GROMACS .gro file of C-alpha atoms in nm:
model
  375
    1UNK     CA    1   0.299   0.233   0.265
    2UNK     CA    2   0.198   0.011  -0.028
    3UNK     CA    3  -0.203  -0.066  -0.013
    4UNK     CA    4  -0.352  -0.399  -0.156
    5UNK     CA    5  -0.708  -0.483  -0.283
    6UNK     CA    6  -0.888  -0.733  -0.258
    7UNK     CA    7  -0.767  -1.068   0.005
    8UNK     CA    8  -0.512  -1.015   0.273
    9UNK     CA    9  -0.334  -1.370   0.326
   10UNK     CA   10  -0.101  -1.404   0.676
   11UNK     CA   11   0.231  -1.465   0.612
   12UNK     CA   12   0.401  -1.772   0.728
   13UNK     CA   13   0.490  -1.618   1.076
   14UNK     CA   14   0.122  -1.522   1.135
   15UNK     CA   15   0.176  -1.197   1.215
   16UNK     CA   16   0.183  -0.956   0.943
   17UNK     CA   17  -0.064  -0.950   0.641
   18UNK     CA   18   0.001  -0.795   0.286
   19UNK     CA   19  -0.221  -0.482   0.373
   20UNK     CA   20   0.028  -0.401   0.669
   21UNK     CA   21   0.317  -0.454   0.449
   22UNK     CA   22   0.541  -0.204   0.402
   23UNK     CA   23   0.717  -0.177   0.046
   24UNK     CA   24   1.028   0.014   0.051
   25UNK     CA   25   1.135  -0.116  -0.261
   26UNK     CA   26   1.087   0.133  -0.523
   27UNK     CA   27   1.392   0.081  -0.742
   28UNK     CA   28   1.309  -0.286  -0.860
   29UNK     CA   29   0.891  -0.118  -0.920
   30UNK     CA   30   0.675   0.062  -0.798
   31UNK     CA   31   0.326   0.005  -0.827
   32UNK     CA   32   0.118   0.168  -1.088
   33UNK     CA   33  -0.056   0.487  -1.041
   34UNK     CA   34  -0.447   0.507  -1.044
   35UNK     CA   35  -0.371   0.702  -1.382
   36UNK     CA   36  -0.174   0.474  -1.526
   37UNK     CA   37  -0.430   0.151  -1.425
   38UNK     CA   38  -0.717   0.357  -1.559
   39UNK     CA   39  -0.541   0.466  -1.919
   40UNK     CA   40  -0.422   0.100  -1.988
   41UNK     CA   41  -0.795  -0.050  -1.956
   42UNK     CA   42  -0.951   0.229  -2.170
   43UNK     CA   43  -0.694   0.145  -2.436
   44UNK     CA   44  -0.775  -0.233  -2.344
   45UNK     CA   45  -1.085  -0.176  -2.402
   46UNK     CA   46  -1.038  -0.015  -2.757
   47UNK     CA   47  -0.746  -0.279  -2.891
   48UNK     CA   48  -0.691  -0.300  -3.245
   49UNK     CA   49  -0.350  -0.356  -3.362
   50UNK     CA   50  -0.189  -0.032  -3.449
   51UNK     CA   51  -0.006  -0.142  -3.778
   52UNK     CA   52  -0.338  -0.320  -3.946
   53UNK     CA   53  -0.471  -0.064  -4.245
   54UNK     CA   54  -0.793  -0.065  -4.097
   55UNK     CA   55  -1.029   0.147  -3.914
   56UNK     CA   56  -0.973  -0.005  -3.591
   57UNK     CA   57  -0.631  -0.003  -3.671
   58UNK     CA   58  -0.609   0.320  -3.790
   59UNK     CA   59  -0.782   0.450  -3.430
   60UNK     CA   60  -0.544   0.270  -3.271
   61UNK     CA   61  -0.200   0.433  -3.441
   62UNK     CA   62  -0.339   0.726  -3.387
   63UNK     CA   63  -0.379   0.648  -2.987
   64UNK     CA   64  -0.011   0.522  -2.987
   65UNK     CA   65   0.072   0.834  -3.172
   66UNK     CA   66  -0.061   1.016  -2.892
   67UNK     CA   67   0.152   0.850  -2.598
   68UNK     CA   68   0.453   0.933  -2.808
   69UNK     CA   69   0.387   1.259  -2.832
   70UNK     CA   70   0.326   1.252  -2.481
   71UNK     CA   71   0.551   1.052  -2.346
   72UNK     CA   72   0.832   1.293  -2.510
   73UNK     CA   73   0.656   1.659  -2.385
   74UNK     CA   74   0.673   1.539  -2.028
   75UNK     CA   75   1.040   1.402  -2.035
   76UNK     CA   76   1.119   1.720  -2.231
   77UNK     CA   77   1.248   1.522  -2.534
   78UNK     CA   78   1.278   1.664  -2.893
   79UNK     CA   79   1.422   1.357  -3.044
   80UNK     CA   80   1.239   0.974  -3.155
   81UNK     CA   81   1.105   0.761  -2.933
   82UNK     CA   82   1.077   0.398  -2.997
   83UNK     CA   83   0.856   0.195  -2.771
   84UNK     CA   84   1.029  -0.100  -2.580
   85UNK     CA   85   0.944  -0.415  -2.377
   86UNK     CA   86   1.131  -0.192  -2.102
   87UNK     CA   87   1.506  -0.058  -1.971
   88UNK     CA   88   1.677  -0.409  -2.089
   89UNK     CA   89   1.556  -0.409  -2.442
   90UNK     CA   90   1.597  -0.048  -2.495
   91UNK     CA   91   1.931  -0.092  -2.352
   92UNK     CA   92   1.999  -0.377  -2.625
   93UNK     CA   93   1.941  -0.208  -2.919
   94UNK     CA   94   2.082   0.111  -2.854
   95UNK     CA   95   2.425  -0.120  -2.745
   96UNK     CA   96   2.392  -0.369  -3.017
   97UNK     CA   97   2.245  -0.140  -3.327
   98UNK     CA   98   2.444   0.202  -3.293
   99UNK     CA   99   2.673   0.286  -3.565
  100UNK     CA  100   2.973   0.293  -3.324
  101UNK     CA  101   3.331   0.077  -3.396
  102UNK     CA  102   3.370   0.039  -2.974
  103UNK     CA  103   3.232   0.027  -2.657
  104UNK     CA  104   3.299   0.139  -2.373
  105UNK     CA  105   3.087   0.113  -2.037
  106UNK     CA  106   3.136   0.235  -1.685
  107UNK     CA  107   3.205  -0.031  -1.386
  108UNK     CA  108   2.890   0.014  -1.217
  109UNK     CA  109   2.628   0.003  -1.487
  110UNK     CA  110   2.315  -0.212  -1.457
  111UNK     CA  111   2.398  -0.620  -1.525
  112UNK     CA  112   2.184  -0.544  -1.832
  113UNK     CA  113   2.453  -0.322  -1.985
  114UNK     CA  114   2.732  -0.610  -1.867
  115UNK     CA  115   2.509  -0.921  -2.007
  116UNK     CA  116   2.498  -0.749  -2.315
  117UNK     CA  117   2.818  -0.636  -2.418
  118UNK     CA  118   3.091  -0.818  -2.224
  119UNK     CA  119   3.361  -0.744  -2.429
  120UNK     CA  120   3.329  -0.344  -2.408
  121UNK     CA  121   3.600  -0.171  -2.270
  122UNK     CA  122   3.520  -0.073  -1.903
  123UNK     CA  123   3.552   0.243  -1.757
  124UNK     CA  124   3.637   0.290  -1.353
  125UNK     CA  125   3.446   0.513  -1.110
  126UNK     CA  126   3.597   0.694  -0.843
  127UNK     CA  127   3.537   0.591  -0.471
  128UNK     CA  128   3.214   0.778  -0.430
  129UNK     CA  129   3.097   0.596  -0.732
  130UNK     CA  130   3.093   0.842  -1.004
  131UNK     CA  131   3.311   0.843  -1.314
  132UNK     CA  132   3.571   1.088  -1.321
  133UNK     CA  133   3.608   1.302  -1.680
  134UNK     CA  134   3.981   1.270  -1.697
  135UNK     CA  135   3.957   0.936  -1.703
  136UNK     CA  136   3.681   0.934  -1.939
  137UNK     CA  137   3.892   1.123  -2.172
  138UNK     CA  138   4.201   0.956  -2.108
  139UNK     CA  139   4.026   0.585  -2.179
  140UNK     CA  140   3.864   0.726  -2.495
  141UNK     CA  141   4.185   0.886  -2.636
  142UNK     CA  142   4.383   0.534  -2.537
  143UNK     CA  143   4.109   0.371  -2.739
  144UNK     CA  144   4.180   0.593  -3.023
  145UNK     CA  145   3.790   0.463  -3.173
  146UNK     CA  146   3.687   0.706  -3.487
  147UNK     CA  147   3.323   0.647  -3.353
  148UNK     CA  148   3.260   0.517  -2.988
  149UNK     CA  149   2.966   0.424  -2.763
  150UNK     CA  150   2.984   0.558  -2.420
  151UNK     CA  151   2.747   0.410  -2.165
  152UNK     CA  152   2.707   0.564  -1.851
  153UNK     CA  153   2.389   0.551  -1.606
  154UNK     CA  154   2.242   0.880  -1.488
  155UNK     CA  155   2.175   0.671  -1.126
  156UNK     CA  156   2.274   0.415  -1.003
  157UNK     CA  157   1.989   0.107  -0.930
  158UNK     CA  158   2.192   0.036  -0.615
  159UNK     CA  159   2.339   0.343  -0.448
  160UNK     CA  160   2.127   0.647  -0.611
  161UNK     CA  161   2.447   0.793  -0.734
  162UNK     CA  162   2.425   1.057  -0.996
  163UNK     CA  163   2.690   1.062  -1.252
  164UNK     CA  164   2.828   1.376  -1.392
  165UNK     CA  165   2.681   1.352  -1.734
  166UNK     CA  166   2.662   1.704  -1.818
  167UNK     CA  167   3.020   1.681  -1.785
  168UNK     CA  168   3.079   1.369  -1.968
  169UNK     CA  169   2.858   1.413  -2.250
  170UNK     CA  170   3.087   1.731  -2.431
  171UNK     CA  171   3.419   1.464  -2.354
  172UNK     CA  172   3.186   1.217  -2.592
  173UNK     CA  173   3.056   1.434  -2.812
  174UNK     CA  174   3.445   1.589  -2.923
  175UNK     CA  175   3.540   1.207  -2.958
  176UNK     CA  176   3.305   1.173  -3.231
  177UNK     CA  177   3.130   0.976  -3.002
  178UNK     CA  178   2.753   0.841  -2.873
  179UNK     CA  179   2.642   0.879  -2.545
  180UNK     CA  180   2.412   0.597  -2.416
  181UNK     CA  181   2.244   0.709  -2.069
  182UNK     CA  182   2.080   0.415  -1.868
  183UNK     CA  183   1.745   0.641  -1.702
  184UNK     CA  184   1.546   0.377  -1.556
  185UNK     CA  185   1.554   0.506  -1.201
  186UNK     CA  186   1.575   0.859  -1.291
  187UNK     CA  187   1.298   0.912  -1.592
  188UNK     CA  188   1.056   1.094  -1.437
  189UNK     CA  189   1.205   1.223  -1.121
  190UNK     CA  190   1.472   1.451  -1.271
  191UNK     CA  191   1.590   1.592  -1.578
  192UNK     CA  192   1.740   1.394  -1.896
  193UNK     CA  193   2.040   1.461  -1.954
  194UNK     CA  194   2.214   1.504  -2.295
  195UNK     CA  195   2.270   1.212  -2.437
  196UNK     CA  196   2.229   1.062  -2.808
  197UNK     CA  197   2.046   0.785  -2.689
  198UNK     CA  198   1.845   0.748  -2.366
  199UNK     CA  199   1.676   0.430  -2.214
  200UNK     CA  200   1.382   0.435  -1.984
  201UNK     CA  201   1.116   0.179  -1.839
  202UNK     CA  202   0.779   0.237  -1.737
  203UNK     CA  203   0.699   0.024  -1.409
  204UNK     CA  204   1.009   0.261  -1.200
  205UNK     CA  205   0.750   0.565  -1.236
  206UNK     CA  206   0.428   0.389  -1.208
  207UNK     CA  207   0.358   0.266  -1.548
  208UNK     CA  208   0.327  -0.098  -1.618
  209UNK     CA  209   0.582  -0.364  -1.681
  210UNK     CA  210   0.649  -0.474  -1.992
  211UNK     CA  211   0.709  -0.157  -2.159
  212UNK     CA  212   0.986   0.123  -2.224
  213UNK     CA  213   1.116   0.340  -2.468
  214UNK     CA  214   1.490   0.411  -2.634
  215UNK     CA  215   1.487   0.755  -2.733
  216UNK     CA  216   1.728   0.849  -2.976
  217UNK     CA  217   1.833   1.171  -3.131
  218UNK     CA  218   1.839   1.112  -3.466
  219UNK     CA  219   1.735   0.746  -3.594
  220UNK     CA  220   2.045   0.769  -3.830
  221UNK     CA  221   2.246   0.659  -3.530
  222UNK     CA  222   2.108   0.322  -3.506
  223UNK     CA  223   2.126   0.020  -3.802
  224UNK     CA  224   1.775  -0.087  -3.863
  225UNK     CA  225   1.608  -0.451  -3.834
  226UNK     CA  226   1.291  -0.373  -4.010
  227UNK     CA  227   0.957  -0.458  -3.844
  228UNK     CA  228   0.764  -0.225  -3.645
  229UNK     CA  229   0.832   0.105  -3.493
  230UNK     CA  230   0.968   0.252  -3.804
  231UNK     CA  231   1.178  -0.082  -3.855
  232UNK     CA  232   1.400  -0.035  -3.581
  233UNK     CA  233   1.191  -0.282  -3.309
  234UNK     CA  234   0.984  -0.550  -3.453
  235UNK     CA  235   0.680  -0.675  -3.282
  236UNK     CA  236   0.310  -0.534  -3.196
  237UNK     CA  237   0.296  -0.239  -3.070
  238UNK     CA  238   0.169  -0.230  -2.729
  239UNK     CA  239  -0.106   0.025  -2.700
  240UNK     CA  240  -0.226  -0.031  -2.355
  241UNK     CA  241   0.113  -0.059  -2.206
  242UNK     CA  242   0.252   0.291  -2.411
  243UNK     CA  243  -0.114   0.470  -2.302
  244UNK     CA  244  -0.051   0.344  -1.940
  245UNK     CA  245   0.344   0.513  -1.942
  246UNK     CA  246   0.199   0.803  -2.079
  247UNK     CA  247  -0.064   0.860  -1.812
  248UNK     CA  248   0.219   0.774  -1.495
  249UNK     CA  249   0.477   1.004  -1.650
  250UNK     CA  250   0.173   1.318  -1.662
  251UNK     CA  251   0.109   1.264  -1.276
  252UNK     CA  252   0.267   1.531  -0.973
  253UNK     CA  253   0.612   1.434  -0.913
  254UNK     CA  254   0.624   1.644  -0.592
  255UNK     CA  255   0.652   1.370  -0.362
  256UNK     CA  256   1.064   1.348  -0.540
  257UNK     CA  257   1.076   1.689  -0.371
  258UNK     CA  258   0.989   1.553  -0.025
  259UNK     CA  259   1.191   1.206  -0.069
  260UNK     CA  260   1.535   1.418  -0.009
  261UNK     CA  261   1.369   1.516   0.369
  262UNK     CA  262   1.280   1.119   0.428
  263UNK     CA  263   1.612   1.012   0.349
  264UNK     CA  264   1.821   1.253   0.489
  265UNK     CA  265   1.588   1.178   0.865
  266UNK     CA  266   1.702   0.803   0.775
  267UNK     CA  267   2.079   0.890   0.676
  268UNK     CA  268   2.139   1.019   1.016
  269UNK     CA  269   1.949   0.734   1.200
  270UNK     CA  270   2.069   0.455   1.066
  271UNK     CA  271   2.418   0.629   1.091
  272UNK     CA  272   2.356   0.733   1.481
  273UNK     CA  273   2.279   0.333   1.518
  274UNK     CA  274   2.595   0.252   1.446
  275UNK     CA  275   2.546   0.185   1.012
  276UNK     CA  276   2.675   0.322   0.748
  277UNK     CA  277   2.581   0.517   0.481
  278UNK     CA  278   2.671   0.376   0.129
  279UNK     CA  279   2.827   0.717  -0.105
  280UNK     CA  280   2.688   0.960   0.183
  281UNK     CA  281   2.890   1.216   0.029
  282UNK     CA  282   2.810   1.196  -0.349
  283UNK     CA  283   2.560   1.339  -0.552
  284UNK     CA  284   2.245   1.055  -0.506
  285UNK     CA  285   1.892   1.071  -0.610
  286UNK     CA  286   1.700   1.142  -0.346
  287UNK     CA  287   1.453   0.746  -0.384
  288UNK     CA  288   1.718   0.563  -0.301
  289UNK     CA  289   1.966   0.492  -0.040
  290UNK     CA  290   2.202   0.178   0.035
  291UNK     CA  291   2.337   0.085   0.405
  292UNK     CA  292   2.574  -0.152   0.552
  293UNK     CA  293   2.498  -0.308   0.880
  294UNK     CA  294   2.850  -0.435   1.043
  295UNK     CA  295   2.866  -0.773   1.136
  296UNK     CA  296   2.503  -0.874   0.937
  297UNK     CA  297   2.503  -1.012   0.635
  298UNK     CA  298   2.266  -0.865   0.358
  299UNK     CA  299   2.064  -1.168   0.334
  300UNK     CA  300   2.002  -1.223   0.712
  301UNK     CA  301   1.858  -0.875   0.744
  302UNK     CA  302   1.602  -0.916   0.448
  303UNK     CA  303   1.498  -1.200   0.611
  304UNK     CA  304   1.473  -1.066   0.948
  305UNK     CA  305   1.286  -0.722   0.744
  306UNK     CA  306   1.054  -0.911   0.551
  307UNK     CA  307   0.921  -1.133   0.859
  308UNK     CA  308   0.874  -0.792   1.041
  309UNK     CA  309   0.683  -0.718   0.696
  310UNK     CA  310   0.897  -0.461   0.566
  311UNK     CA  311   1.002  -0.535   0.190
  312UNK     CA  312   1.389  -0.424   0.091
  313UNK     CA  313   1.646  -0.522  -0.127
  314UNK     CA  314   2.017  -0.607  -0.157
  315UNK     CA  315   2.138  -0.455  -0.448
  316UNK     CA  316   1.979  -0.459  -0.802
  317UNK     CA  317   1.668  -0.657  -0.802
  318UNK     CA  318   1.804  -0.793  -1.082
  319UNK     CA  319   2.080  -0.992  -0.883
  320UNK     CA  320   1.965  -1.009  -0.522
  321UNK     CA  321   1.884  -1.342  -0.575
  322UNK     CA  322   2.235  -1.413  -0.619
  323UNK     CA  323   2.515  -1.449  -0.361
  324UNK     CA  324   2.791  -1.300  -0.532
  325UNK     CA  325   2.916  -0.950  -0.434
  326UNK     CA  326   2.807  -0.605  -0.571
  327UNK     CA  327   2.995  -0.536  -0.885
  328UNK     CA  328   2.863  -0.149  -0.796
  329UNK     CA  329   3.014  -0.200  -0.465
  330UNK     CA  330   3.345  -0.386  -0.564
  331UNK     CA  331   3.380  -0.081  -0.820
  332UNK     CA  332   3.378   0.138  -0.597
  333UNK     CA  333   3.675  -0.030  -0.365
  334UNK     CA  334   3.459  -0.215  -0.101
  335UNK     CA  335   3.579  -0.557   0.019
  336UNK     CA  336   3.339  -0.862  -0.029
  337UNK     CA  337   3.263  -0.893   0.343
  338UNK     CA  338   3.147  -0.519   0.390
  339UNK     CA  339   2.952  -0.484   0.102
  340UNK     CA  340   2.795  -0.834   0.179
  341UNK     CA  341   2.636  -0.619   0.447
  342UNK     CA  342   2.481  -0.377   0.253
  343UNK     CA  343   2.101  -0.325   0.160
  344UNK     CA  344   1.911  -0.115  -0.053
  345UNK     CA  345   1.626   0.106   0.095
  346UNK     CA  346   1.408   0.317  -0.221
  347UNK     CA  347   1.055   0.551  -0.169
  348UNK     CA  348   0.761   0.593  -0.340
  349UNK     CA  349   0.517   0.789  -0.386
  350UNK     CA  350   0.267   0.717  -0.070
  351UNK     CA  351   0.635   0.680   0.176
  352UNK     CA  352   0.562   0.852   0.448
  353UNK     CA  353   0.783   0.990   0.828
  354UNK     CA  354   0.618   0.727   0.946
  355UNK     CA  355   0.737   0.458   0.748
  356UNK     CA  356   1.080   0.550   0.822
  357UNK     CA  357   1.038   0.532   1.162
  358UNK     CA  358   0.934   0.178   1.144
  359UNK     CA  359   1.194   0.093   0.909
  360UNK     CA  360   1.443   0.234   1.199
  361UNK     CA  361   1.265   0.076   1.486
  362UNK     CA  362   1.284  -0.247   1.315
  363UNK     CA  363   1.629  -0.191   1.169
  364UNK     CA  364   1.787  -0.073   1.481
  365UNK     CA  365   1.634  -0.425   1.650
  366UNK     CA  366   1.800  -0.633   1.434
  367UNK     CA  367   2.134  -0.416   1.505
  368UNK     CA  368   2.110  -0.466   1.855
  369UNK     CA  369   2.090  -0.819   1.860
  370UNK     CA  370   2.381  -0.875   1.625
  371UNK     CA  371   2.569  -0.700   1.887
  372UNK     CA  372   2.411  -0.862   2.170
  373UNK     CA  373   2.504  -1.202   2.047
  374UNK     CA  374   2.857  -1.088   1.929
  375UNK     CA  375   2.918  -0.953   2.283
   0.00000   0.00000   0.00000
């Protein structure tokens, strides 16, 4: 269950105050660690600006140094690592500055991918949301590109499926290709996979927001813009923010480990209450977890959730806010009103049995009065 400091305001019902809140919504953030709080205000507290020639200055390069280094030993990375303002900008440059002559992205990547290059050439997932390699390879030899960009997540922000991207990545790499792996959700919890360039963000491991990294295997892949960061991302460096990441990505990620036994207790009771379970049957990370409620429309059970104080989402946290359908969901072949009834459930850290169980009791409430009414 998330914890709070400091005041506890009632929410408008009355009933439920922040410190009895329960956050189940991991996959937009999560909050930072101790680790991470700690590291960013010792850095605070020694801010110079790394690039200036002196001293202070000096100190402070070497401390940003330091996080790189870091940050690249614990995700097991032997390639750069250019510091971000998070996922989206990472996911910018590598999409916008890589030495490719096409694009092409898979249906369900994040709306960041979308925003930013809506003209790529798009590449369709199967059913159970992952992208098939014959169609990879038969999309990349109709595109007939000497040098193309390939982006495809390693999870999904919405349904926690894992694409095949040791199998996709040797498909790229014998088209002369780049592979461009969106690891927001997954930095930290699994493995990278191999891809050319990789982007991550700090605040969905308990870092801070505001600050990510694009790691690339070999800088020669990208066109530079000059500035900082070796002139391929202007703008100060952020010290506290990079010192922070370091510290959240060097904490125990057993609680991953026990994630898979939390949602597989909630799989089978939300499906035993009559739900369903979005991509049951494909490979998902084990944080996150989308369900449909029949007859309930997304945005009348995170109402109903958050006045019982439980905090969820529909979708990317990106879009919720938004009315129009899943494109993850429409991708993957389900109608507008079905996956209108779909919400996304992600654990952190402190998620506990118990938490499920009240997600369930309250879940299953909600349920029975849709079909009370409809009766």
């Amino acid at each position: 269950m998330r914890r709070y400091i400091g005041s506890e305001p009632n929410f408008a019902n009355g009933s439920v105050t922040l410190a009895q809140r329960l956050y189940l919504d991991h996959a937009a953030t999560t909050p930072m660690l101790l680790a991470a709080r700690e590291a960013m205000r010792a850095a605070i507290a020694r801010w110079a600006n790394p690039s200036s020639p002196h001293a202070e200055g000096r100190a402070a390069r070497a401390q940003l140094e330091d996080a790189r280094q870091r940050i690249a030993a614990m995700l097991g990375w032997d390639g750069e690592v250019i510091f971000t303002g998070g996922a989206t900008e990472a996911i910018r440059i590598a999409l916008t500055r890589a030495k490719c002559d096409a694009r092409l992205v898979s249906a369900v990547e994040h709306d960041a991918v979308h925003r930013v290059a809506p003209d790529a050439y798009f590449l369709p997932v199967q059913t159970d949301g992952t992208v098939l390699p014959d169609a990879l390879s038969g999309r990349l030899r109709a595109l007939g590109a000497k040098a193309p960009l390939v982006a495809v997540q390693a999870v999904n922000n919405e349904t926690g499926v894992c694409q095949p991207l040791d199998r996709l990545a040797p498909i790229v790499r014998r088209a002369g290709g780049l592979l461009l792996a969106d690891c927001a959700q997954s930095a930290g919890k699994m493995k990278l996979p191999d891809a050319d360039l990789i982007a991550v963000s700090a605040h969905k491991f308990g870092g801070p927001p505001g600050v990510g990294a694009l790691l690339v295997r070999d800088f020669a892949m990208l066109e530079p813009s000059g500035g900082q960061e070796r002139g391929y991302r202007a703008g100060t460096e952020n010290l506290p923010g990079a010192a922070a990441m370091a510290a959240a990505l060097e904490q125990s990620r057993g609680w991953v480990d026990r994630a898979g036994d939390l949602r597989a207790h909630l799989d089978g009771a939300i499906e035993a209450s009559g739900g369903e379970v979005v991509a049951k049957k494909s490979p998902r990370l084990a944080t996150i977890a989308s369900y449909r409620m029949p007859g309930v429309a997304a945005s009348a059970q995170l109402i109903q959730l958050d006045l019982a104080g439980i905090a969820v989402s529909a979708g990317s946290a990106c879009s919720s806010g938004t009315l129009k359908t899943s494109h993850v969901l429409a991708a993957m072949g389900w109608q507008d009103k079905e996956a209108g009834e779909v919400i996304r459930v992600s654990f952190g850290p402190e998620t506990s049995r118990a938490d499920i169980y009240r997600f369930i009791e309250a879940w299953r409430r909600i349920a029975d009065g849709a079909r009370s009414r409809a009766a």
